Coordinates of C-alpha atoms in Angstrom, one line a residue:
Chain A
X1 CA 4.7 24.3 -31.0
X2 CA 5.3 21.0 -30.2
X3 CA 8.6 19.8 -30.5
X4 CA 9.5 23.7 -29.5
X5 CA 12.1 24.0 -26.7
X6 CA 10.2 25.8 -24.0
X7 CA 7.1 23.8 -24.1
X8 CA 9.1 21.0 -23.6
X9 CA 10.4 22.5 -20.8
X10 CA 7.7 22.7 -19.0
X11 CA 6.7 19.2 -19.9
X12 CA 9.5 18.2 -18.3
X13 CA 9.2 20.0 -15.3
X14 CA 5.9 18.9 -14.3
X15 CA 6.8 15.1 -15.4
X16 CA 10.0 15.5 -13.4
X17 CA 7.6 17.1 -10.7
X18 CA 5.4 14.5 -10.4
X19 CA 8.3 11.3 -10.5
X20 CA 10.1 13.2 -7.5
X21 CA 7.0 12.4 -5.8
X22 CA 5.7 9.6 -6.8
X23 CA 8.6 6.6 -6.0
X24 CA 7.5 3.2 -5.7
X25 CA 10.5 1.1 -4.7
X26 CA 11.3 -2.6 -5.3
X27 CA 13.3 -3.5 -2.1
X28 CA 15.4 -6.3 -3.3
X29 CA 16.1 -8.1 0.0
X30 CA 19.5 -9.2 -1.1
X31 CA 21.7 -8.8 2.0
X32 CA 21.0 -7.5 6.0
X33 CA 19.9 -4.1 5.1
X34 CA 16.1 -5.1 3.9
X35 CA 16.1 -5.1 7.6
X36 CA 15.8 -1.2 7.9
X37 CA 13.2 -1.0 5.1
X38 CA 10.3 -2.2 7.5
X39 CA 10.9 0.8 10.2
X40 CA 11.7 3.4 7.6
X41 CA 8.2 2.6 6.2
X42 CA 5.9 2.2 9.1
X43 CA 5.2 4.8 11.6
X44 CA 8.0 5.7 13.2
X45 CA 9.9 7.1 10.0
X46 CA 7.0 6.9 7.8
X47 CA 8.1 6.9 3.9
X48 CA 4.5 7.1 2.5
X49 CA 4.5 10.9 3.6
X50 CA 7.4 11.6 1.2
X51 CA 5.0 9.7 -1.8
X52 CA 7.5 6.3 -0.8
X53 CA 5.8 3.0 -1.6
X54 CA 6.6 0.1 -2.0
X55 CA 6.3 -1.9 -5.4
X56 CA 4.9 -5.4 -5.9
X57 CA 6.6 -6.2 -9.2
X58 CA 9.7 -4.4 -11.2
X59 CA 7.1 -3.8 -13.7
X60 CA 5.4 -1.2 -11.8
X61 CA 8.3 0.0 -9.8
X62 CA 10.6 3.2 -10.4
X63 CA 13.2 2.5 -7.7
X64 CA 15.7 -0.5 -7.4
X65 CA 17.0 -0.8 -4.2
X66 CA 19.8 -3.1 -3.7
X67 CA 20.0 -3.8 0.2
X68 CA 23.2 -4.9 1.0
X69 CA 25.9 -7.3 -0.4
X70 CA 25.2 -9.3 -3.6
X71 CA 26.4 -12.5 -3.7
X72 CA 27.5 -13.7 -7.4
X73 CA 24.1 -15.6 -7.1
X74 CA 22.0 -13.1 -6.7
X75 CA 23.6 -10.5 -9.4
X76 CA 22.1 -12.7 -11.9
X77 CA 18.5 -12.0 -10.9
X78 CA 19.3 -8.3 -10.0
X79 CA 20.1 -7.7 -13.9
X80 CA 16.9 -9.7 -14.9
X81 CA 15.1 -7.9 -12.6
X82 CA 16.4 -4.5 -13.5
X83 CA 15.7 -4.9 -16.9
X84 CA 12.6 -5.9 -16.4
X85 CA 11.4 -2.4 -14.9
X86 CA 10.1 0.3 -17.3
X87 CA 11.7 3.4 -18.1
X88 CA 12.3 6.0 -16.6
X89 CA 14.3 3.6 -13.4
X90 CA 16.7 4.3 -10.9
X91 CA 19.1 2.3 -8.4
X92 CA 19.6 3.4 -5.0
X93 CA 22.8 1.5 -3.5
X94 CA 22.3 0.8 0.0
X95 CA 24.9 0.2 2.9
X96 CA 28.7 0.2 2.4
X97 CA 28.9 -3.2 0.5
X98 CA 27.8 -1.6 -2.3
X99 CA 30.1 0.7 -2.9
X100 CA 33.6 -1.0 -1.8
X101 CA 32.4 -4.6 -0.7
X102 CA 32.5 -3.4 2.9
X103 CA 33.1 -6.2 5.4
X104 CA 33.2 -8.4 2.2
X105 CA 36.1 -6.7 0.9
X106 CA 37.9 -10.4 0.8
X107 CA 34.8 -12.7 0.3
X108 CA 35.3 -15.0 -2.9
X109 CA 31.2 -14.9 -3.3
X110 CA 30.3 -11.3 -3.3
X111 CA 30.6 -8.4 -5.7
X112 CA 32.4 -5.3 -4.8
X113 CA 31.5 -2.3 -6.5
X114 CA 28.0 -2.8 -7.7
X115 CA 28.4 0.3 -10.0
X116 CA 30.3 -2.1 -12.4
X117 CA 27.5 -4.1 -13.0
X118 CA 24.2 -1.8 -12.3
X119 CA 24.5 2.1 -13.1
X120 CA 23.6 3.2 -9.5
X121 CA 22.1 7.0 -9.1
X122 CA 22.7 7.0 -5.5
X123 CA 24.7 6.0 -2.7
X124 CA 23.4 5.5 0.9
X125 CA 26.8 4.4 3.0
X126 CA 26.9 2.7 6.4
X127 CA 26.5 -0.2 8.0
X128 CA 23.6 -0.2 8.4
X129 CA 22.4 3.2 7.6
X130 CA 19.7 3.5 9.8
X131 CA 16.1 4.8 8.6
X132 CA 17.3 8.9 8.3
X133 CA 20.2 7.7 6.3
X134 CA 17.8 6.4 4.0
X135 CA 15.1 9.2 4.0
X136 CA 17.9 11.6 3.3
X137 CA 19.4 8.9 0.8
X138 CA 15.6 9.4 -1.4
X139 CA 15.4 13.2 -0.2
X140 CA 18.7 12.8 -2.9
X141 CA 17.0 11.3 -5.4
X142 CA 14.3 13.1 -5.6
X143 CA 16.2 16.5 -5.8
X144 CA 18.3 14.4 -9.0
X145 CA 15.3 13.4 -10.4
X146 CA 14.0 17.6 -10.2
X147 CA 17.4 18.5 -11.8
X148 CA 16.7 16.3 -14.6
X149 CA 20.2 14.4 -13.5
X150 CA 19.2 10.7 -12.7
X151 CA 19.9 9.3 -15.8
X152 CA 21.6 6.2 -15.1
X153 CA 19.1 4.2 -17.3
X154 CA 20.4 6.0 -20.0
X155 CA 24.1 5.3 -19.4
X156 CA 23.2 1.7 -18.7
X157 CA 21.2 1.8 -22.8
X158 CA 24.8 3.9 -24.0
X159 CA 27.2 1.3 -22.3
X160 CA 25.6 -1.9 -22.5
X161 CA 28.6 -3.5 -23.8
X162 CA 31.1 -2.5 -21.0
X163 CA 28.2 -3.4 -18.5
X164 CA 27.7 -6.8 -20.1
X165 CA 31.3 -7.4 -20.4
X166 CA 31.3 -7.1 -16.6
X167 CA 28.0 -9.2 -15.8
X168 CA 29.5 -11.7 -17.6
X169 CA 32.8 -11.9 -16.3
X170 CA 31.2 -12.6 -12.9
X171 CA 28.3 -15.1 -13.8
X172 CA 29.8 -18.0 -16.5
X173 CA 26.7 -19.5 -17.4
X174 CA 24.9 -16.8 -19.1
X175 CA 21.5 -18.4 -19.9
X176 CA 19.1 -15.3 -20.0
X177 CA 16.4 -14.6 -22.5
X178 CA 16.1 -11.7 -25.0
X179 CA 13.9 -8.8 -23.3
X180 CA 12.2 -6.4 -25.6
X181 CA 13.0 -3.1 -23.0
Chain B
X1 CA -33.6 19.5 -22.8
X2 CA -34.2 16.3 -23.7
X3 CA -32.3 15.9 -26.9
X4 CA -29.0 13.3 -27.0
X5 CA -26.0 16.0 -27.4
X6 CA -27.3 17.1 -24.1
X7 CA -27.2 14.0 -22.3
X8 CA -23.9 13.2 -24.1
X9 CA -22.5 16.1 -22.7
X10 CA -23.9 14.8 -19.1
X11 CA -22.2 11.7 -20.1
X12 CA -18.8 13.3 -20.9
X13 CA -19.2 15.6 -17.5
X14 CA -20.2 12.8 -14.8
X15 CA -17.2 10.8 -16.1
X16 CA -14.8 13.8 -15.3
X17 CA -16.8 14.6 -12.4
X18 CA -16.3 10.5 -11.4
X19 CA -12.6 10.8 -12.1
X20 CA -11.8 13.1 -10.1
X21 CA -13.7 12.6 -6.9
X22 CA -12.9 8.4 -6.8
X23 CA -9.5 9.3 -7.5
X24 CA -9.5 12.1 -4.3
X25 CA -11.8 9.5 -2.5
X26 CA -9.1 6.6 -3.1
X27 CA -6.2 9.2 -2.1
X28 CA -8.0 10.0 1.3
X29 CA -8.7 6.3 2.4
X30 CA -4.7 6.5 2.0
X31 CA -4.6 9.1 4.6
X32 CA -7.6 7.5 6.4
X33 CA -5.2 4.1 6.7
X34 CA -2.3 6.1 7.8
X35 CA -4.2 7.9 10.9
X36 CA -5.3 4.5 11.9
X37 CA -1.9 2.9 11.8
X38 CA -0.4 6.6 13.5
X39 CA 1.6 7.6 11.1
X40 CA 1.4 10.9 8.8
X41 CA 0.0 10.0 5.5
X42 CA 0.4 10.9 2.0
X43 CA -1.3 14.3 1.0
X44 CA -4.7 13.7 -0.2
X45 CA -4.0 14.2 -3.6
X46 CA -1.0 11.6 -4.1
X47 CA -3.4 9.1 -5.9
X48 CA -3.5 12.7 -8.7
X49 CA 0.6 12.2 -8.7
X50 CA 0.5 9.0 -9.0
X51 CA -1.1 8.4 -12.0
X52 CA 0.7 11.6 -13.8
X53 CA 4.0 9.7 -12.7
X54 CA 2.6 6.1 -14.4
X55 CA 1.3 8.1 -17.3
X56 CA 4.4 9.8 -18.1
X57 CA 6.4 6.1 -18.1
X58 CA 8.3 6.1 -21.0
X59 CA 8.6 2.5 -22.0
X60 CA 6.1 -0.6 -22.0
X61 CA 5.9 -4.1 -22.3
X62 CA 4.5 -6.3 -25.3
X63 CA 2.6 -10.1 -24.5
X64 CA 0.7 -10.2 -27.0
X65 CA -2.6 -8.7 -28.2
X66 CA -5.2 -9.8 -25.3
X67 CA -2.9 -8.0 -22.5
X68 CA -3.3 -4.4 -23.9
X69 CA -7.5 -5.3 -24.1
X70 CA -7.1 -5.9 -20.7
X71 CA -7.0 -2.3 -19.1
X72 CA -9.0 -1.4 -22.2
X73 CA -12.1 -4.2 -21.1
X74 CA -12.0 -2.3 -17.3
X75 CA -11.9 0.9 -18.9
X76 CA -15.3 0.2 -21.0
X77 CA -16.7 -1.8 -18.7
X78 CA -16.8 1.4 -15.6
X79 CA -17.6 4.0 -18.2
X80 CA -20.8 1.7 -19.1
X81 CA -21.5 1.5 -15.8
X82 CA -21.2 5.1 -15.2
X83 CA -23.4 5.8 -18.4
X84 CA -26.1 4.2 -17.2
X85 CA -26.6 4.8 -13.1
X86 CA -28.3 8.5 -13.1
X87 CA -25.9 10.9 -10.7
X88 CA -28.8 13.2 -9.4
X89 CA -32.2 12.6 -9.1
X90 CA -33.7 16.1 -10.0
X91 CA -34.1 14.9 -13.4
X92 CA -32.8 17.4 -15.5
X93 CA -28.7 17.3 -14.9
X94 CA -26.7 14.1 -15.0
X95 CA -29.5 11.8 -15.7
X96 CA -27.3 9.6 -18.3
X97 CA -28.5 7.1 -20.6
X98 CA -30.6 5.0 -18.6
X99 CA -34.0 3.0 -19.7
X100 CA -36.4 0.7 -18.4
X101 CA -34.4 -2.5 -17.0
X102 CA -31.0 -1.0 -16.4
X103 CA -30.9 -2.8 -13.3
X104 CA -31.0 -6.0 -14.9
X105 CA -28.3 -5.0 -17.6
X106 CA -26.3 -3.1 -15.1
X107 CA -25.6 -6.9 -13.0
X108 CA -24.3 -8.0 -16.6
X109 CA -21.7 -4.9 -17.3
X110 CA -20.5 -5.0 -13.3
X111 CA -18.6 -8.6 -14.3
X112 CA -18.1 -7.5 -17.7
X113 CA -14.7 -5.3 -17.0
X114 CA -12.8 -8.2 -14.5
X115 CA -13.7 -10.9 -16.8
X116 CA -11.9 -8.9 -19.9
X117 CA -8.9 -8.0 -17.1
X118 CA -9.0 -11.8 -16.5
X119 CA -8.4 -12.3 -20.6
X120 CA -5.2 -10.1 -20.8
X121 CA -3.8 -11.2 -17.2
X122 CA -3.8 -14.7 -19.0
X123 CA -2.1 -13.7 -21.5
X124 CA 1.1 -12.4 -19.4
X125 CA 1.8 -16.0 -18.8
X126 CA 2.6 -14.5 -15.1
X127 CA 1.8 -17.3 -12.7
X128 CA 0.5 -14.5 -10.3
X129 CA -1.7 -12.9 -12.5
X130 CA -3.3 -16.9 -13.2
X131 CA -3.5 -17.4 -9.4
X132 CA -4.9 -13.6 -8.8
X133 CA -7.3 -14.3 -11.2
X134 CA -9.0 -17.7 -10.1
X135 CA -9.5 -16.1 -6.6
X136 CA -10.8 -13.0 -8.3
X137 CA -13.8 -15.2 -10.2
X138 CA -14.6 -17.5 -6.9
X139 CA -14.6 -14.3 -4.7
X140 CA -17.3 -12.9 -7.2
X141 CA -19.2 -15.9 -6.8
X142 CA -19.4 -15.7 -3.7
X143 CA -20.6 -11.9 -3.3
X144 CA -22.9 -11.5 -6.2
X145 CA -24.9 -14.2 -4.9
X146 CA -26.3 -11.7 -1.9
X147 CA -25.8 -8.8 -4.3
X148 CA -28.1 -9.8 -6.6
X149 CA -30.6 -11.2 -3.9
X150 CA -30.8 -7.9 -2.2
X151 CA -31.8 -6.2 -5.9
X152 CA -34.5 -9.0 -7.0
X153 CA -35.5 -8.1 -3.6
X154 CA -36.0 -4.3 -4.3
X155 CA -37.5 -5.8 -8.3
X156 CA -39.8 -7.6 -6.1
X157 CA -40.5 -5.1 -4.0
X158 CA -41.6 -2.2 -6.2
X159 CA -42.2 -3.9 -9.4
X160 CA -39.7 -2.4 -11.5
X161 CA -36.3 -2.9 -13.1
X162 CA -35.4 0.9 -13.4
X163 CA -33.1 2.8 -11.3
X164 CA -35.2 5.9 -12.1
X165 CA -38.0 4.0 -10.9
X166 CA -36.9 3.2 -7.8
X167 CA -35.5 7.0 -7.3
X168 CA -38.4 8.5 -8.3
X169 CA -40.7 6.2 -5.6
X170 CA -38.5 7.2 -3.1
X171 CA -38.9 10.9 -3.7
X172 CA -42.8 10.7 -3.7
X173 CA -43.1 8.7 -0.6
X174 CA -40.4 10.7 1.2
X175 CA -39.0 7.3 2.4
X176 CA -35.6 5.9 1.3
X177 CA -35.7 1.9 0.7
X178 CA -32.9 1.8 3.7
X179 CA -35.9 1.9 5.8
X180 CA -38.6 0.6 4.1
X181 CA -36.5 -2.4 2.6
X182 CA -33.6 -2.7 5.5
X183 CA -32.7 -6.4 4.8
X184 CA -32.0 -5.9 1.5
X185 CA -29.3 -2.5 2.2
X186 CA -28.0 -4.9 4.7
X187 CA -27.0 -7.5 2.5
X188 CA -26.4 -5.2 -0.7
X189 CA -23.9 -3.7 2.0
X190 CA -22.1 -6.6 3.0
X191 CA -21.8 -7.6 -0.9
X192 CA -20.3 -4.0 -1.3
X193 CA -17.3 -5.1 1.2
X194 CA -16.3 -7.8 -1.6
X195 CA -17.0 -5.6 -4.3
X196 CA -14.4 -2.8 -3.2
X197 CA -11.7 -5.6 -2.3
X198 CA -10.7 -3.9 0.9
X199 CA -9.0 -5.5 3.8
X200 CA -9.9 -8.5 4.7
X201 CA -11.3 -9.4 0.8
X202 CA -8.0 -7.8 -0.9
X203 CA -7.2 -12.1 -2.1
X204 CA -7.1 -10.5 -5.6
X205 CA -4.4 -8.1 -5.4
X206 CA -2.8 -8.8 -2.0
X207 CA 1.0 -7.6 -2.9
X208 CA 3.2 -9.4 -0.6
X209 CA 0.9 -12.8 -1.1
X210 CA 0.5 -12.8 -4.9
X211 CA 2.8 -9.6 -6.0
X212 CA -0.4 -7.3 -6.7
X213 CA -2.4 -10.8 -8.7
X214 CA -3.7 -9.7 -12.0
X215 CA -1.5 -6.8 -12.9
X216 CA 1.8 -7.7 -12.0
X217 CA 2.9 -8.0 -15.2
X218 CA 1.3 -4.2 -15.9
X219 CA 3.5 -1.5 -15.3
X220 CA 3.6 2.3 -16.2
X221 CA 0.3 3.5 -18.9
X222 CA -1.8 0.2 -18.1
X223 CA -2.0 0.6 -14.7
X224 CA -3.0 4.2 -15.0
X225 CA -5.9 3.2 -17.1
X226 CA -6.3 0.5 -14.6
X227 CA -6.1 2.9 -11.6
X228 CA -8.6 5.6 -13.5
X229 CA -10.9 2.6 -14.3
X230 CA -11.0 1.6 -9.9
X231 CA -11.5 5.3 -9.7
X232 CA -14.3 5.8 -11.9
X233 CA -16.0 2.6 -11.1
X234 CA -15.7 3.0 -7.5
X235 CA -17.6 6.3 -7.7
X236 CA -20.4 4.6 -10.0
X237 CA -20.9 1.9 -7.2
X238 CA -21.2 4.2 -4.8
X239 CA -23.8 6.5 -6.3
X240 CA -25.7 3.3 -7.1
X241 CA -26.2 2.9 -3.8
X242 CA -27.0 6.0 -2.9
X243 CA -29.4 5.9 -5.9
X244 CA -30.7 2.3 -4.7
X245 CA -31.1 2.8 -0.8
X246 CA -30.4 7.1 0.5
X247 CA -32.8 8.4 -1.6
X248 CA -30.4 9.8 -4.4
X249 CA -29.0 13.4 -4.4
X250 CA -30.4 16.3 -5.5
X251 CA -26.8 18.4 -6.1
X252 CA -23.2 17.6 -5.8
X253 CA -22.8 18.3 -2.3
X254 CA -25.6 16.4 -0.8
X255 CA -24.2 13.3 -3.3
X256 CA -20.6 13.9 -2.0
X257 CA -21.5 13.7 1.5
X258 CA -23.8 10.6 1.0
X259 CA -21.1 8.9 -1.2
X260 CA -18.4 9.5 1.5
X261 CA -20.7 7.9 4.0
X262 CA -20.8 5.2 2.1
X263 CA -17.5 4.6 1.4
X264 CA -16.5 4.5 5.0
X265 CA -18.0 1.4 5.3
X266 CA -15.7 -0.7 3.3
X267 CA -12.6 2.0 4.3
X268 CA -12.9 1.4 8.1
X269 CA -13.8 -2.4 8.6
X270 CA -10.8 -2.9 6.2
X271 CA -8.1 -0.9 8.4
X272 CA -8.9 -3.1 11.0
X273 CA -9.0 -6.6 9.5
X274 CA -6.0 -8.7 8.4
X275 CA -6.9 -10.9 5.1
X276 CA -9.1 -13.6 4.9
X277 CA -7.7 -16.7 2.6
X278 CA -9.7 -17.2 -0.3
X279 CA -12.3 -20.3 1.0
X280 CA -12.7 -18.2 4.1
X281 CA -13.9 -15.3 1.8
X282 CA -16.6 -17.4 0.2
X283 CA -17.4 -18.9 3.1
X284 CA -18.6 -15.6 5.0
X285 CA -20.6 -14.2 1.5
X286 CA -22.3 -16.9 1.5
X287 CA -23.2 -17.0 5.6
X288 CA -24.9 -14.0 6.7
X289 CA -24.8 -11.5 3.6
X290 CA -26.6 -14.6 1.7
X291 CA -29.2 -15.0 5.0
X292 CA -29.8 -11.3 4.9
X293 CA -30.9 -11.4 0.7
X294 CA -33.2 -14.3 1.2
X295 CA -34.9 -12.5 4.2
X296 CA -35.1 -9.6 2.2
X297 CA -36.6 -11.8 -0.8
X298 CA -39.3 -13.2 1.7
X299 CA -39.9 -9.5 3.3
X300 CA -40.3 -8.3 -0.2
X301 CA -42.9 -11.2 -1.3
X302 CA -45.0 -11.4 1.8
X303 CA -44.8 -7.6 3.1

């Protein structure tokens, strides 16, 4: 009865159900887009309505979003944050640097496609996006999550070498602990 | 009517009964914050979707063995709570599993559940948790002081250390102890406004300060059981004071209503306050809330 098909259907449905409205994001300030978070949460644009909330730690958060460019610096605690949040976990990629390096195309201290490195669910271009870029960026999500389709968490567990490979390629000094995720 | 399977089974439905209505109460002082700040709000019942969502977290964390105790302490420590503060005062539903001097023993299991949350936050090694949890213990010394002035007071008073007691006086006389003992509702109030850690007492868990204090390191099914625990606790607080100082209820409704009253208290003076640092916080429990128990001490000795 259990493990039958249809029962965990609907176990999925209403779990899927309640994620899609429950999303507490970790807004990584790591470039100049943390700058639209503020008036997409307050009450102009107001995120909360939509179940949006921010997260205080990557413990208790579901969403990762990356704000911006990273700088080769900041990559390094992107990853240790990432894989410090619990499963299920998405990344939202915000503004145009993270998906071609944007006005960055040509810096020596940025990262270009961020999907190399992090398995990003969605994209939110421009630059900036302004706040209904964004809602309509997590109005995205949210129909993914419904479909059952935002499984980047997964791909990041299957291809962990290739993703490593990357990470590693970009930061020399690898000193990171051992998680148990 | 009086055998234990009954009042087990009060036990069993006051807890879901608690569960649900200081989870709906937490969700509308969401809404209630959002009106303030004019914007829209979450639905009433996000604090319900919320916790399905952390529940239904697939992975979890290991420290060690004091950080899953934690959660667990909090969890005991509001169901005890709950198991001994009668809900209504007609004396045949929801009485629970009080006795003579559960007021006494009740001040005991109120600092049982933060002090085991203190235990497992140490053991995350989290510099945050460490932090959240040093302001968490001064801020409690600073408003239990009052909190337990204004309930010697009522022991004083009326000569009894049973909530029944002081339920049951305030039935016969047709007088609730807000009026007949005012100083000691004031100050029990003012302690309240620490207890619920509202705006401008949140030092514990202030997010952007101390990245949510004592459970930063909990994510997912601890912080549901932590989030049920607030809920559950919350609505035992509550219907101790309405035990203590309204006159108790006599069904759901009239307990409802009284409860939300209540709760507005702490609700609306936090919307409209910004934080207080942590000496600041001490430094106010023990000005006026601690002037209001001892003239509630003296009313009660010499009145």
């Amino acid at each position: 009865m259990i493990n039958d098909k249809n029962s965990q259907k609907i176990v999925d449905f209403i779990q899927n159900w309640a994620r899609k409205h429950s999303i507490w994001v970790l807004a990584y300030g790591t470039g100049c887009g943390a700058i639209e978070i503020p008036p997409t949460m307050t009450s102009r644009y107001d995120a909360e309505r939509l179940g949006v909330r921010g997260a205080a730690t990557p413990r208790q958060a579901d969403v990762l979003l990356i704000t911006g460019y990273l700088t080769t610096k900041t990559l390094k605690r992107v990853i240790r944050v990432y894989e410090q949040m619990q499963d299920p976990k998405y990344v939202i990629g915000f503004g145009s640097c993270t998906i071609n390096g944007g006005m960055y195309y040509d810096s020596y201290n940025t990262i270009k496609v961020l999907d190399k490195y992090l398995p990003v669910d969605v994209y939110i271009n421009g630059c900036m996006p302004r706040p209904e870029a964004v809602l309509s960026g997590f109005a995205k999500l949210q129909e993914l999550i419904a479909q059952g389709k935002a499984n980047g968490a997964q791909k990041y567990k299957d291809n962990l070498d290739w993703y490593r490979e990357n990470q590693k390629k970009i930061i020399p000094n690898w000193v990171m602990p051992e998680y148990n995720w | 009517m009086d055998s234990i399977w009954f009042k087990l089974l009060g036990v069993v439905v006051s807890f879901i009964v608690a569960f649900t209505v200081g989870m709906t109460y937490m969700g509308l002082s969401r809404k209630i914050t959002a009106r303030v700040q004019n914007r829209k709000g979450p639905p009433f019942y996000q604090n319900f979707i919320d916790a399905m969502k952390l529940g239904s977290k697939t992975s979890a964390i290991h420290h060690g063995v004091m950080q899953h105790f934690g959660p667990a302490f909090l969890m005991v420590s509001s169901v005890m709570s709950l198991m001994i503060i009668p809900v209504l005062n007609n004396g045949m539903w929801f009485s629970n599993l009080n006795f003579h001097g559960d007021l006494i023993f009740l001040l005991y299991i109120m600092v049982f559940g933060p002090l085991g949350m203190a235990l497992g936050a140490g053991q995350t090694g989290n510099p945050n948790s460490a932090i959240g949890v040093t302001r968490g213990l001064s801020q409690m010394v600073g408003f239990e002081i009052p909190w337990v002035m204004a309930l010697v007071a009522l022991m004083i008073q009326y000569h009894t250390t049973s909530i029944v007691d002081l339920m049951n006086i305030q039935v016969e006389s047709g007088t609730w102890l807000i009026f007949s003992s005012p100083f000691a509702f004031i100050a029990a109030v003012l302690a309240m406004l620490g207890m619920f850690r509202y705006s401008p007492f949140d030092i514990v868990g202030a997010p952007t300060e101390l990245a949510s204090g004592p459970m930063s390191e909990n994510g997912g099914k601890y912080l549901f059981t932590m989030m049920s625990s607030a809920s559950v606790f919350a609505f035992a607080k509550l219907t101790l004071y309405v035990d203590l100082f309204l006159g108790g209820a006599s069904n759901l409704i009239e307990l409802l209503i009284k409860t939300f009253v209540i709760y507005m208290i702490p609700v609306l003076y936090g919307v409209v306050s910004p934080r207080y640092r942590t000496e600041q916080s001490i430094r106010y429990f023990w000005g006026w809330p601690t002037f209001f128990g001892l003239l509630a001490i003296l009313y009660a000795v010499f009145f």
